[in-house]
Every structure is written in structure tokens, then in C-alpha cells.
Amino acid sequence: MIEIVVEKKLKAYKGLNTLQISKEIPEGAILRITGPSGVGKTTLLKMIAGLATPDSGKIIVDGIIWFDDAKKINLPPQQRHIGFVFQDYALFPNMTVKQHLEYATTDAEWINRLLAIGMLENFEEEKPAHLSGGQQQRLSVLRALAIKPKLLLMDEPFSALDIKTKSGLIMQLKTLFAELDITALIVSHNPQELDGISTDELDLEQ
Amino acid sequence: MDLSPVWLTLKLAGITTLILLLVGLPLAWWLSKKRSWFKILIEAIITMPLVLPPSVLGFYLLLGFSPQNGLGKWLQQTFDVRFVFSFQGLVLASVIYSMPFMVSPVKSAFQQLPLSLSQASYTLGKTRWQTFVHILLPNIKPSLLTAAVLTFAHTLGEFGVVLMIGGNIPGVTRVASIAVYDSVEQMDYKAANNYSLVLFAITFIMVISVFMYNKYQSKSPLE
């Protein structure tokens, strides 16, 4: 169970915009996050990951306080053990596909399975610069999964994939989420994209 | 031709570059982070040798480290180190004088890396140090190499600072650029020409290697 009650001022085109969120997410949920550009979808994910700090409020995950401004608790991202898929992929230019996964985990069997899920087995030795946009995006999803997170935060993770690849990957992820007991928060612009997988929705209004 | 000034110059440039790699890298990383007034001040001080006449820098170093004055006296009495008219003095002056050539390009290289690269590494449970070594450093390699070569070449070209703090002691502080000046003073144009040619050749080769490396290395995917 994740309890989030946070507030953060965001710089917007016209002055400041306040992002206010109050949400409880049950374990194993797959939450789709929608809302117009600039409303704070990415910021919300980053606050949960510990990559951005809320102005006030608290984030409690499975009874453990990750953030609480009153108690001055703010767990660093390293201790939160979350999988994060960045909108810009944030792949490491110096590492091959395989090295990305080896940087995250030492479990060779798990790496091979992930490579199969992402259809990247034949690109193990390639660096991001030599991958297509879709392959790069899949790699960023695999890297986030490599640490076997309990909580997965994905920022537009399927935007560069064609429909066939996308639905194939989403089906595989669904199985994996159940197997690893993953709670996932997915920012998505495409309304149909997560049909049949998402269990809940959070619409951030301006 | 007495080659000792050339060797001394190469030794000085080598040691200076090595020290600046060790000192300049963390410094550049620190400077590339969030700006503050304190950082702007530090960065300005580091950049000063670019615009300050080398003789001015040398003059203050000479004053500061002179064994007659406070700091120089203390250093000599406590650690038995002397920074004026000695090789270690040249190293110290060169480190200060060439610092902007190392720090500035490396700093901008760090700044050009997307923030999300380190963030991604943190979410994988990696510490700041692991992230620095495995992610940041490898991805600024071309800039690092350029900075190191320029630092080395710039140290070869030192004259004013060296003359002020080091003087012209054969085998100790008589670097190639000083040897050129000294030879001309003594009307020995042949020796001056020899030293000049060697310096010209070394620096030319270094600069052209950097240009070639930057031209042929594969384009960064971050661009």
C-alpha cells in the first residue's frame, strides 16, 4: 500500500502552479496517470522516487516513511529500490545493452530473460547510439526491471513503440508484474494503451 | 645542444597534468553542480590565470612563498619545503596557472550530461561515487582527454610565471622556454632556434592530435 499526500509548487508558463496529490494505491495496482502537459506527472513520479522533493506532505510505502516533511524524513533514491523508466530513457552512452543490465543486477539468468522480453537478444553488444528509438525505450524498461523492484515508475514508457511491439510487451509485462508482485505507476498520454492492464487511474487536473 | 631544459619541461608538464587530473576532476564536478555565490567566486579565482599577466601571478607567488615572509617561512621551518627557485615551486605555479585549462572544459562536459543519467544510476541503488566512476567519467572521456592535452601543452608554453618564481637554475628550474630566452640574451641564436623548434614540434603534434581525435571519434549520442 502506498499513501501519498504531497504538495509542490511547479514553475509553469504563467507563474506558479501547485501540484496537490492525495492518493492511496493498493499493492499490486497498475495505476495509469494522465493529465495535460506541465501538470506535474513527471514530477509526481520523481517525488516518489526521491529524485524531487515535495514542498510538504508525506509518502508512506508499506508502512515505511519515505518522505515526511514534518518529521524531516527523506529517504535517498538508493534506499527506495524503485524501478524508474525515464521519459528521455536516460540510457548510458558508454554501455552496451548487456552492460546496462549487468550494471543493475548480477543475475545472469534474469538478464537473459529480460533480454528476451525486450526482444534485444541480438543487440546485447550494441550501445544505445546504434539502437532504434523503440529498442532504446525497451532497454530503459528492462533496466528498470533488472533490480526486481516492488514499485515501478514509468514515464511514457511505450511512446516510441509500434502498436504490435507495444501490445506484445505490455502483455509480457502484465505477467511479470504479477510474478514479481509489482505495483506500477504509468504516465500515459494514449487512452487505450493500458486497457486491460491498468487497474486504476489518476487524472491530474490543472 | 643541452637537452636538460627539454626534459625538465616535459617532466614539469607531465607532473602538472597528473596533479590537475586528480585535483581538477572533482573540482570540475563540484562546480558543475548547482550554482552558488561561493562557487562563482571560486570559479572566478580558478579562471583568473587566463587573463592575468603571468608575471603578476608569479610575482605574488614569489612574495607569498618567499622564505622571508610568513607563509614561505612557516613552510620552510615546519616542512622544510621551499617553493621559490625550486622545482616543486614550478609545479605549484604551473598547477595554478594551467588549472582553468583542465577545470573549465571538464566542467562544461559534466554540465552537458543529462541529469537523468545520474538519476537513473541512483535508482539502481548506486552511490554517487559509483555513478561518478561508471557513468559520468566514461561519458566525458573525449573532453577529459582534450583537457589533459591542453593542460600539458599550456604548461610547456609557460614563461612568465616560471621566470618569476623559478628563475633560471640549470637542471632545476631552467625549462625550455627560459632556455630560449636565455640563449637569445647570450646571442646564441642557434641554441635558441633548437629549443624553439623542439617546443614548436611538440606542441604542434599535440594540438593536431587533439583535433584529429575529436574529428574521428564517433559522434556522441548525447548530441
PDB file of N, CA and C in Angstrom, chain A residues 81-167:
ATOM      1  N   HIS A  81      14.596   1.615  -3.692  1.00  0.00           N
ATOM      2  CA  HIS A  81      14.529   0.415  -4.527  1.00  0.00           C
ATOM      3  C   HIS A  81      13.334   0.451  -5.486  1.00  0.00           C
ATOM      4  N   ILE A  82      13.274   1.481  -6.286  1.00  0.00           N
ATOM      5  CA  ILE A  82      12.196   1.571  -7.272  1.00  0.00           C
ATOM      6  C   ILE A  82      12.782   1.448  -8.687  1.00  0.00           C
ATOM      7  N   GLY A  83      11.971   0.912  -9.578  1.00  0.00           N
ATOM      8  CA  GLY A  83      12.377   0.900 -10.983  1.00  0.00           C
ATOM      9  C   GLY A  83      11.855   2.177 -11.615  1.00  0.00           C
ATOM     10  N   PHE A  84      12.694   2.869 -12.358  1.00  0.00           N
ATOM     11  CA  PHE A  84      12.252   4.127 -12.954  1.00  0.00           C
ATOM     12  C   PHE A  84      12.557   4.117 -14.449  1.00  0.00           C
ATOM     13  N   VAL A  85      11.507   4.359 -15.236  1.00  0.00           N
ATOM     14  CA  VAL A  85      11.716   4.478 -16.681  1.00  0.00           C
ATOM     15  C   VAL A  85      11.584   5.961 -17.031  1.00  0.00           C
ATOM     16  N   PHE A  86      12.689   6.545 -17.462  1.00  0.00           N
ATOM     17  CA  PHE A  86      12.706   7.979 -17.745  1.00  0.00           C
ATOM     18  C   PHE A  86      12.110   8.272 -19.121  1.00  0.00           C
ATOM     19  N   GLN A  87      11.487   9.444 -19.200  1.00  0.00           N
ATOM     20  CA  GLN A  87      10.880   9.842 -20.465  1.00  0.00           C
ATOM     21  C   GLN A  87      11.944   9.956 -21.570  1.00  0.00           C
ATOM     22  N   ASP A  88      13.143  10.427 -21.183  1.00  0.00           N
ATOM     23  CA  ASP A  88      14.221  10.522 -22.189  1.00  0.00           C
ATOM     24  C   ASP A  88      15.108   9.267 -22.170  1.00  0.00           C
ATOM     25  N   TYR A  89      14.623   8.200 -21.596  1.00  0.00           N
ATOM     26  CA  TYR A  89      15.274   6.884 -21.477  1.00  0.00           C
ATOM     27  C   TYR A  89      16.466   6.889 -20.515  1.00  0.00           C
ATOM     28  N   ALA A  90      17.278   7.979 -20.549  1.00  0.00           N
ATOM     29  CA  ALA A  90      18.460   8.079 -19.679  1.00  0.00           C
ATOM     30  C   ALA A  90      19.367   6.863 -19.794  1.00  0.00           C
ATOM     31  N   LEU A  91      19.573   6.398 -21.021  1.00  0.00           N
ATOM     32  CA  LEU A  91      20.489   5.272 -21.214  1.00  0.00           C
ATOM     33  C   LEU A  91      21.927   5.774 -21.108  1.00  0.00           C
ATOM     34  N   PHE A  92      22.818   4.858 -20.705  1.00  0.00           N
ATOM     35  CA  PHE A  92      24.210   5.238 -20.535  1.00  0.00           C
ATOM     36  C   PHE A  92      24.954   5.064 -21.861  1.00  0.00           C
ATOM     37  N   PRO A  93      25.409   6.164 -22.473  1.00  0.00           N
ATOM     38  CA  PRO A  93      26.018   6.071 -23.806  1.00  0.00           C
ATOM     39  C   PRO A  93      27.255   5.173 -23.848  1.00  0.00           C
ATOM     40  N   ASN A  94      27.925   5.013 -22.706  1.00  0.00           N
ATOM     41  CA  ASN A  94      29.162   4.234 -22.693  1.00  0.00           C
ATOM     42  C   ASN A  94      28.930   2.734 -22.535  1.00  0.00           C
ATOM     43  N   MET A  95      27.690   2.324 -22.287  1.00  0.00           N
ATOM     44  CA  MET A  95      27.442   0.902 -22.004  1.00  0.00           C
ATOM     45  C   MET A  95      26.652   0.217 -23.110  1.00  0.00           C
ATOM     46  N   THR A  96      26.973  -1.054 -23.316  1.00  0.00           N
ATOM     47  CA  THR A  96      26.193  -1.857 -24.256  1.00  0.00           C
ATOM     48  C   THR A  96      24.880  -2.250 -23.581  1.00  0.00           C
ATOM     49  N   VAL A  97      23.988  -2.830 -24.382  1.00  0.00           N
ATOM     50  CA  VAL A  97      22.693  -3.278 -23.851  1.00  0.00           C
ATOM     51  C   VAL A  97      22.912  -4.177 -22.637  1.00  0.00           C
ATOM     52  N   LYS A  98      23.819  -5.159 -22.806  1.00  0.00           N
ATOM     53  CA  LYS A  98      24.046  -6.113 -21.732  1.00  0.00           C
ATOM     54  C   LYS A  98      24.659  -5.440 -20.508  1.00  0.00           C
ATOM     55  N   GLN A  99      25.587  -4.538 -20.754  1.00  0.00           N
ATOM     56  CA  GLN A  99      26.233  -3.849 -19.627  1.00  0.00           C
ATOM     57  C   GLN A  99      25.238  -3.009 -18.819  1.00  0.00           C
ATOM     58  N   HIS A 100      24.228  -2.481 -19.501  1.00  0.00           N
ATOM     59  CA  HIS A 100      23.188  -1.744 -18.776  1.00  0.00           C
ATOM     60  C   HIS A 100      22.557  -2.633 -17.711  1.00  0.00           C
ATOM     61  N   LEU A 101      22.250  -3.864 -18.138  1.00  0.00           N
ATOM     62  CA  LEU A 101      21.570  -4.769 -17.215  1.00  0.00           C
ATOM     63  C   LEU A 101      22.536  -5.303 -16.167  1.00  0.00           C
ATOM     64  N   GLU A 102      23.793  -5.510 -16.586  1.00  0.00           N
ATOM     65  CA  GLU A 102      24.797  -6.007 -15.636  1.00  0.00           C
ATOM     66  C   GLU A 102      25.143  -4.948 -14.586  1.00  0.00           C
ATOM     67  N   TYR A 103      24.968  -3.701 -14.969  1.00  0.00           N
ATOM     68  CA  TYR A 103      25.213  -2.610 -14.009  1.00  0.00           C
ATOM     69  C   TYR A 103      24.154  -2.663 -12.899  1.00  0.00           C
ATOM     70  N   ALA A 104      22.961  -3.129 -13.275  1.00  0.00           N
ATOM     71  CA  ALA A 104      21.847  -3.143 -12.319  1.00  0.00           C
ATOM     72  C   ALA A 104      21.767  -4.451 -11.534  1.00  0.00           C
ATOM     73  N   THR A 105      22.133  -5.568 -12.152  1.00  0.00           N
ATOM     74  CA  THR A 105      21.995  -6.865 -11.469  1.00  0.00           C
ATOM     75  C   THR A 105      23.118  -7.824 -11.862  1.00  0.00           C
ATOM     76  N   THR A 106      23.408  -8.786 -10.976  1.00  0.00           N
ATOM     77  CA  THR A 106      24.438  -9.770 -11.295  1.00  0.00           C
ATOM     78  C   THR A 106      23.810 -11.096 -11.708  1.00  0.00           C
ATOM     79  N   ASP A 107      22.495 -11.148 -11.711  1.00  0.00           N
ATOM     80  CA  ASP A 107      21.770 -12.373 -12.010  1.00  0.00           C
ATOM     81  C   ASP A 107      21.722 -12.614 -13.538  1.00  0.00           C
ATOM     82  N   ALA A 108      22.613 -13.469 -14.031  1.00  0.00           N
ATOM     83  CA  ALA A 108      22.757 -13.664 -15.476  1.00  0.00           C
ATOM     84  C   ALA A 108      21.481 -14.254 -16.099  1.00  0.00           C
ATOM     85  N   GLU A 109      20.855 -15.153 -15.368  1.00  0.00           N
ATOM     86  CA  GLU A 109      19.641 -15.790 -15.884  1.00  0.00           C
ATOM     87  C   GLU A 109      18.521 -14.757 -16.075  1.00  0.00           C
ATOM     88  N   TRP A 110      18.408 -13.898 -15.074  1.00  0.00           N
ATOM     89  CA  TRP A 110      17.406 -12.826 -15.100  1.00  0.00           C
ATOM     90  C   TRP A 110      17.680 -11.874 -16.273  1.00  0.00           C
ATOM     91  N   ILE A 111      18.956 -11.577 -16.492  1.00  0.00           N
ATOM     92  CA  ILE A 111      19.338 -10.699 -17.607  1.00  0.00           C
ATOM     93  C   ILE A 111      18.884 -11.316 -18.926  1.00  0.00           C
ATOM     94  N   ASN A 112      19.150 -12.616 -19.094  1.00  0.00           N
ATOM     95  CA  ASN A 112      18.759 -13.275 -20.344  1.00  0.00           C
ATOM     96  C   ASN A 112      17.252 -13.261 -20.547  1.00  0.00           C
ATOM     97  N   ARG A 113      16.538 -13.429 -19.452  1.00  0.00           N
ATOM     98  CA  ARG A 113      15.082 -13.417 -19.560  1.00  0.00           C
ATOM     99  C   ARG A 113      14.582 -12.025 -19.950  1.00  0.00           C
ATOM    100  N   LEU A 114      15.178 -11.021 -19.331  1.00  0.00           N
ATOM    101  CA  LEU A 114      14.794  -9.645 -19.665  1.00  0.00           C
ATOM    102  C   LEU A 114      15.085  -9.336 -21.130  1.00  0.00           C
ATOM    103  N   LEU A 115      16.263  -9.775 -21.598  1.00  0.00           N
ATOM    104  CA  LEU A 115      16.620  -9.530 -22.995  1.00  0.00           C
ATOM    105  C   LEU A 115      15.587 -10.151 -23.929  1.00  0.00           C
ATOM    106  N   ALA A 116      15.092 -11.330 -23.547  1.00  0.00           N
ATOM    107  CA  ALA A 116      14.084 -11.992 -24.364  1.00  0.00           C
ATOM    108  C   ALA A 116      12.768 -11.212 -24.343  1.00  0.00           C
ATOM    109  N   ILE A 117      12.381 -10.757 -23.161  1.00  0.00           N
ATOM    110  CA  ILE A 117      11.149  -9.980 -23.046  1.00  0.00           C
ATOM    111  C   ILE A 117      11.225  -8.714 -23.910  1.00  0.00           C
ATOM    112  N   GLY A 118      12.373  -8.064 -23.907  1.00  0.00           N
ATOM    113  CA  GLY A 118      12.527  -6.823 -24.663  1.00  0.00           C
ATOM    114  C   GLY A 118      12.934  -7.046 -26.109  1.00  0.00           C
ATOM    115  N   MET A 119      13.022  -8.308 -26.524  1.00  0.00           N
ATOM    116  CA  MET A 119      13.461  -8.667 -27.879  1.00  0.00           C
ATOM    117  C   MET A 119      14.788  -7.993 -28.231  1.00  0.00           C
ATOM    118  N   LEU A 120      15.714  -8.057 -27.313  1.00  0.00           N
ATOM    119  CA  LEU A 120      17.004  -7.403 -27.557  1.00  0.00           C
ATOM    120  C   LEU A 120      18.163  -8.417 -27.519  1.00  0.00           C
ATOM    121  N   GLU A 121      17.836  -9.712 -27.611  1.00  0.00           N
ATOM    122  CA  GLU A 121      18.894 -10.725 -27.505  1.00  0.00           C
ATOM    123  C   GLU A 121      19.980 -10.534 -28.550  1.00  0.00           C
ATOM    124  N   ASN A 122      19.586 -10.092 -29.737  1.00  0.00           N
ATOM    125  CA  ASN A 122      20.569  -9.957 -30.809  1.00  0.00           C
ATOM    126  C   ASN A 122      21.306  -8.616 -30.779  1.00  0.00           C
ATOM    127  N   PHE A 123      21.006  -7.820 -29.758  1.00  0.00           N
ATOM    128  CA  PHE A 123      21.623  -6.492 -29.708  1.00  0.00           C
ATOM    129  C   PHE A 123      22.425  -6.283 -28.430  1.00  0.00           C
ATOM    130  N   GLU A 124      22.716  -7.419 -27.757  1.00  0.00           N
ATOM    131  CA  GLU A 124      23.436  -7.377 -26.475  1.00  0.00           C
ATOM    132  C   GLU A 124      24.660  -6.484 -26.470  1.00  0.00           C
ATOM    133  N   GLU A 125      25.411  -6.547 -27.562  1.00  0.00           N
ATOM    134  CA  GLU A 125      26.697  -5.844 -27.585  1.00  0.00           C
ATOM    135  C   GLU A 125      26.608  -4.437 -28.164  1.00  0.00           C
ATOM    136  N   GLU A 126      25.394  -4.000 -28.477  1.00  0.00           N
ATOM    137  CA  GLU A 126      25.247  -2.667 -29.081  1.00  0.00           C
ATOM    138  C   GLU A 126      25.127  -1.590 -28.005  1.00  0.00           C
ATOM    139  N   LYS A 127      25.677  -0.426 -28.335  1.00  0.00           N
ATOM    140  CA  LYS A 127      25.494   0.719 -27.445  1.00  0.00           C
ATOM    141  C   LYS A 127      24.238   1.483 -27.878  1.00  0.00           C
ATOM    142  N   PRO A 128      23.682   2.300 -26.991  1.00  0.00           N
ATOM    143  CA  PRO A 128      22.418   2.987 -27.305  1.00  0.00           C
ATOM    144  C   PRO A 128      22.427   3.733 -28.644  1.00  0.00           C
ATOM    145  N   ALA A 129      23.581   4.309 -29.001  1.00  0.00           N
ATOM    146  CA  ALA A 129      23.633   5.102 -30.231  1.00  0.00           C
ATOM    147  C   ALA A 129      23.285   4.270 -31.454  1.00  0.00           C
ATOM    148  N   HIS A 130      23.488   2.934 -31.359  1.00  0.00           N
ATOM    149  CA  HIS A 130      23.220   2.076 -32.512  1.00  0.00           C
ATOM    150  C   HIS A 130      21.888   1.343 -32.407  1.00  0.00           C
ATOM    151  N   LEU A 131      21.054   1.763 -31.472  1.00  0.00           N
ATOM    152  CA  LEU A 131      19.736   1.139 -31.330  1.00  0.00           C
ATOM    153  C   LEU A 131      18.668   2.073 -31.902  1.00  0.00           C
ATOM    154  N   SER A 132      17.569   1.492 -32.344  1.00  0.00           N
ATOM    155  CA  SER A 132      16.455   2.323 -32.806  1.00  0.00           C
ATOM    156  C   SER A 132      15.758   2.935 -31.590  1.00  0.00           C
ATOM    157  N   GLY A 133      14.896   3.907 -31.837  1.00  0.00           N
ATOM    158  CA  GLY A 133      14.180   4.556 -30.739  1.00  0.00           C
ATOM    159  C   GLY A 133      13.389   3.561 -29.909  1.00  0.00           C
ATOM    160  N   GLY A 134      12.728   2.627 -30.572  1.00  0.00           N
ATOM    161  CA  GLY A 134      11.925   1.622 -29.874  1.00  0.00           C
ATOM    162  C   GLY A 134      12.795   0.695 -29.032  1.00  0.00           C
ATOM    163  N   GLN A 135      13.955   0.321 -29.598  1.00  0.00           N
ATOM    164  CA  GLN A 135      14.865  -0.562 -28.861  1.00  0.00           C
ATOM    165  C   GLN A 135      15.417   0.160 -27.633  1.00  0.00           C
ATOM    166  N   GLN A 136      15.729   1.423 -27.801  1.00  0.00           N
ATOM    167  CA  GLN A 136      16.238   2.202 -26.660  1.00  0.00           C
ATOM    168  C   GLN A 136      15.198   2.249 -25.546  1.00  0.00           C
ATOM    169  N   GLN A 137      13.956   2.474 -25.956  1.00  0.00           N
ATOM    170  CA  GLN A 137      12.899   2.585 -24.959  1.00  0.00           C
ATOM    171  C   GLN A 137      12.693   1.251 -24.234  1.00  0.00           C
ATOM    172  N   ARG A 138      12.763   0.161 -25.002  1.00  0.00           N
ATOM    173  CA  ARG A 138      12.603  -1.158 -24.361  1.00  0.00           C
ATOM    174  C   ARG A 138      13.740  -1.413 -23.394  1.00  0.00           C
ATOM    175  N   LEU A 139      14.950  -1.011 -23.787  1.00  0.00           N
ATOM    176  CA  LEU A 139      16.091  -1.201 -22.899  1.00  0.00           C
ATOM    177  C   LEU A 139      15.887  -0.434 -21.583  1.00  0.00           C
ATOM    178  N   SER A 140      15.321   0.778 -21.685  1.00  0.00           N
ATOM    179  CA  SER A 140      15.120   1.557 -20.465  1.00  0.00           C
ATOM    180  C   SER A 140      14.106   0.878 -19.538  1.00  0.00           C
ATOM    181  N   VAL A 141      13.127   0.188 -20.130  1.00  0.00           N
ATOM    182  CA  VAL A 141      12.162  -0.565 -19.317  1.00  0.00           C
ATOM    183  C   VAL A 141      12.853  -1.772 -18.671  1.00  0.00           C
ATOM    184  N   LEU A 142      13.672  -2.474 -19.465  1.00  0.00           N
ATOM    185  CA  LEU A 142      14.366  -3.657 -18.946  1.00  0.00           C
ATOM    186  C   LEU A 142      15.307  -3.289 -17.798  1.00  0.00           C
ATOM    187  N   ARG A 143      16.014  -2.172 -17.979  1.00  0.00           N
ATOM    188  CA  ARG A 143      16.964  -1.763 -16.942  1.00  0.00           C
ATOM    189  C   ARG A 143      16.241  -1.492 -15.619  1.00  0.00           C
ATOM    190  N   ALA A 144      15.062  -0.865 -15.731  1.00  0.00           N
ATOM    191  CA  ALA A 144      14.295  -0.574 -14.514  1.00  0.00           C
ATOM    192  C   ALA A 144      13.835  -1.867 -13.844  1.00  0.00           C
ATOM    193  N   LEU A 145      13.514  -2.872 -14.676  1.00  0.00           N
ATOM    194  CA  LEU A 145      13.045  -4.144 -14.121  1.00  0.00           C
ATOM    195  C   LEU A 145      14.188  -4.981 -13.566  1.00  0.00           C
ATOM    196  N   ALA A 146      15.399  -4.701 -14.017  1.00  0.00           N
ATOM    197  CA  ALA A 146      16.549  -5.542 -13.674  1.00  0.00           C
ATOM    198  C   ALA A 146      16.743  -5.660 -12.164  1.00  0.00           C
ATOM    199  N   ILE A 147      16.413  -4.609 -11.410  1.00  0.00           N
ATOM    200  CA  ILE A 147      16.629  -4.677  -9.956  1.00  0.00           C
ATOM    201  C   ILE A 147      15.460  -5.350  -9.238  1.00  0.00           C
ATOM    202  N   LYS A 148      14.530  -5.920  -9.996  1.00  0.00           N
ATOM    203  CA  LYS A 148      13.324  -6.552  -9.448  1.00  0.00           C
ATOM    204  C   LYS A 148      12.648  -5.645  -8.423  1.00  0.00           C
ATOM    205  N   PRO A 149      12.202  -4.488  -8.880  1.00  0.00           N
ATOM    206  CA  PRO A 149      11.622  -3.529  -7.935  1.00  0.00           C
ATOM    207  C   PRO A 149      10.228  -3.972  -7.498  1.00  0.00           C
ATOM    208  N   LYS A 150       9.820  -3.499  -6.341  1.00  0.00           N
ATOM    209  CA  LYS A 150       8.443  -3.747  -5.901  1.00  0.00           C
ATOM    210  C   LYS A 150       7.543  -2.655  -6.464  1.00  0.00           C
ATOM    211  N   LEU A 151       8.169  -1.508  -6.711  1.00  0.00           N
ATOM    212  CA  LEU A 151       7.428  -0.379  -7.247  1.00  0.00           C
ATOM    213  C   LEU A 151       8.103   0.093  -8.530  1.00  0.00           C
ATOM    214  N   LEU A 152       7.316   0.180  -9.584  1.00  0.00           N
ATOM    215  CA  LEU A 152       7.862   0.566 -10.885  1.00  0.00           C
ATOM    216  C   LEU A 152       7.199   1.865 -11.336  1.00  0.00           C
ATOM    217  N   LEU A 153       8.019   2.848 -11.637  1.00  0.00           N
ATOM    218  CA  LEU A 153       7.501   4.132 -12.079  1.00  0.00           C
ATOM    219  C   LEU A 153       7.913   4.339 -13.531  1.00  0.00           C
ATOM    220  N   MET A 154       6.933   4.482 -14.406  1.00  0.00           N
ATOM    221  CA  MET A 154       7.277   4.586 -15.814  1.00  0.00           C
ATOM    222  C   MET A 154       6.688   5.860 -16.422  1.00  0.00           C
ATOM    223  N   ASP A 155       7.576   6.633 -17.042  1.00  0.00           N
ATOM    224  CA  ASP A 155       7.164   7.907 -17.633  1.00  0.00           C
ATOM    225  C   ASP A 155       7.074   7.754 -19.149  1.00  0.00           C
ATOM    226  N   GLU A 156       5.883   7.627 -19.653  1.00  0.00           N
ATOM    227  CA  GLU A 156       5.635   7.429 -21.092  1.00  0.00           C
ATOM    228  C   GLU A 156       6.484   6.285 -21.644  1.00  0.00           C
ATOM    229  N   PRO A 157       6.340   5.083 -21.106  1.00  0.00           N
ATOM    230  CA  PRO A 157       7.297   4.030 -21.462  1.00  0.00           C
ATOM    231  C   PRO A 157       7.060   3.365 -22.822  1.00  0.00           C
ATOM    232  N   PHE A 158       5.932   3.639 -23.455  1.00  0.00           N
ATOM    233  CA  PHE A 158       5.658   2.937 -24.717  1.00  0.00           C
ATOM    234  C   PHE A 158       5.519   3.902 -25.904  1.00  0.00           C
ATOM    235  N   SER A 159       5.883   5.157 -25.703  1.00  0.00           N
ATOM    236  CA  SER A 159       5.597   6.177 -26.720  1.00  0.00           C
ATOM    237  C   SER A 159       6.298   5.939 -28.052  1.00  0.00           C
ATOM    238  N   ALA A 160       7.461   5.251 -28.032  1.00  0.00           N
ATOM    239  CA  ALA A 160       8.210   5.089 -29.286  1.00  0.00           C
ATOM    240  C   ALA A 160       7.978   3.727 -29.928  1.00  0.00           C
ATOM    241  N   LEU A 161       7.026   2.950 -29.394  1.00  0.00           N
ATOM    242  CA  LEU A 161       6.843   1.591 -29.903  1.00  0.00           C
ATOM    243  C   LEU A 161       5.668   1.522 -30.881  1.00  0.00           C
ATOM    244  N   ASP A 162       5.821   0.666 -31.898  1.00  0.00           N
ATOM    245  CA  ASP A 162       4.696   0.460 -32.806  1.00  0.00           C
ATOM    246  C   ASP A 162       3.638  -0.392 -32.094  1.00  0.00           C
ATOM    247  N   ILE A 163       2.423  -0.376 -32.629  1.00  0.00           N
ATOM    248  CA  ILE A 163       1.295  -0.998 -31.920  1.00  0.00           C
ATOM    249  C   ILE A 163       1.539  -2.468 -31.597  1.00  0.00           C
ATOM    250  N   LYS A 164       2.106  -3.200 -32.556  1.00  0.00           N
ATOM    251  CA  LYS A 164       2.304  -4.635 -32.353  1.00  0.00           C
ATOM    252  C   LYS A 164       3.328  -4.892 -31.235  1.00  0.00           C
ATOM    253  N   THR A 165       4.465  -4.211 -31.333  1.00  0.00           N
ATOM    254  CA  THR A 165       5.508  -4.379 -30.314  1.00  0.00           C
ATOM    255  C   THR A 165       4.974  -3.983 -28.944  1.00  0.00           C
ATOM    256  N   LYS A 166       4.225  -2.891 -28.945  1.00  0.00           N
ATOM    257  CA  LYS A 166       3.688  -2.366 -27.701  1.00  0.00           C
ATOM    258  C   LYS A 166       2.772  -3.374 -27.012  1.00  0.00           C
ATOM    259  N   SER A 167       1.809  -3.911 -27.773  1.00  0.00           N
ATOM    260  CA  SER A 167       0.860  -4.818 -27.118  1.00  0.00           C
ATOM    261  C   SER A 167       1.563  -6.088 -26.676  1.00  0.00           C
TER     262      SER A 167
END
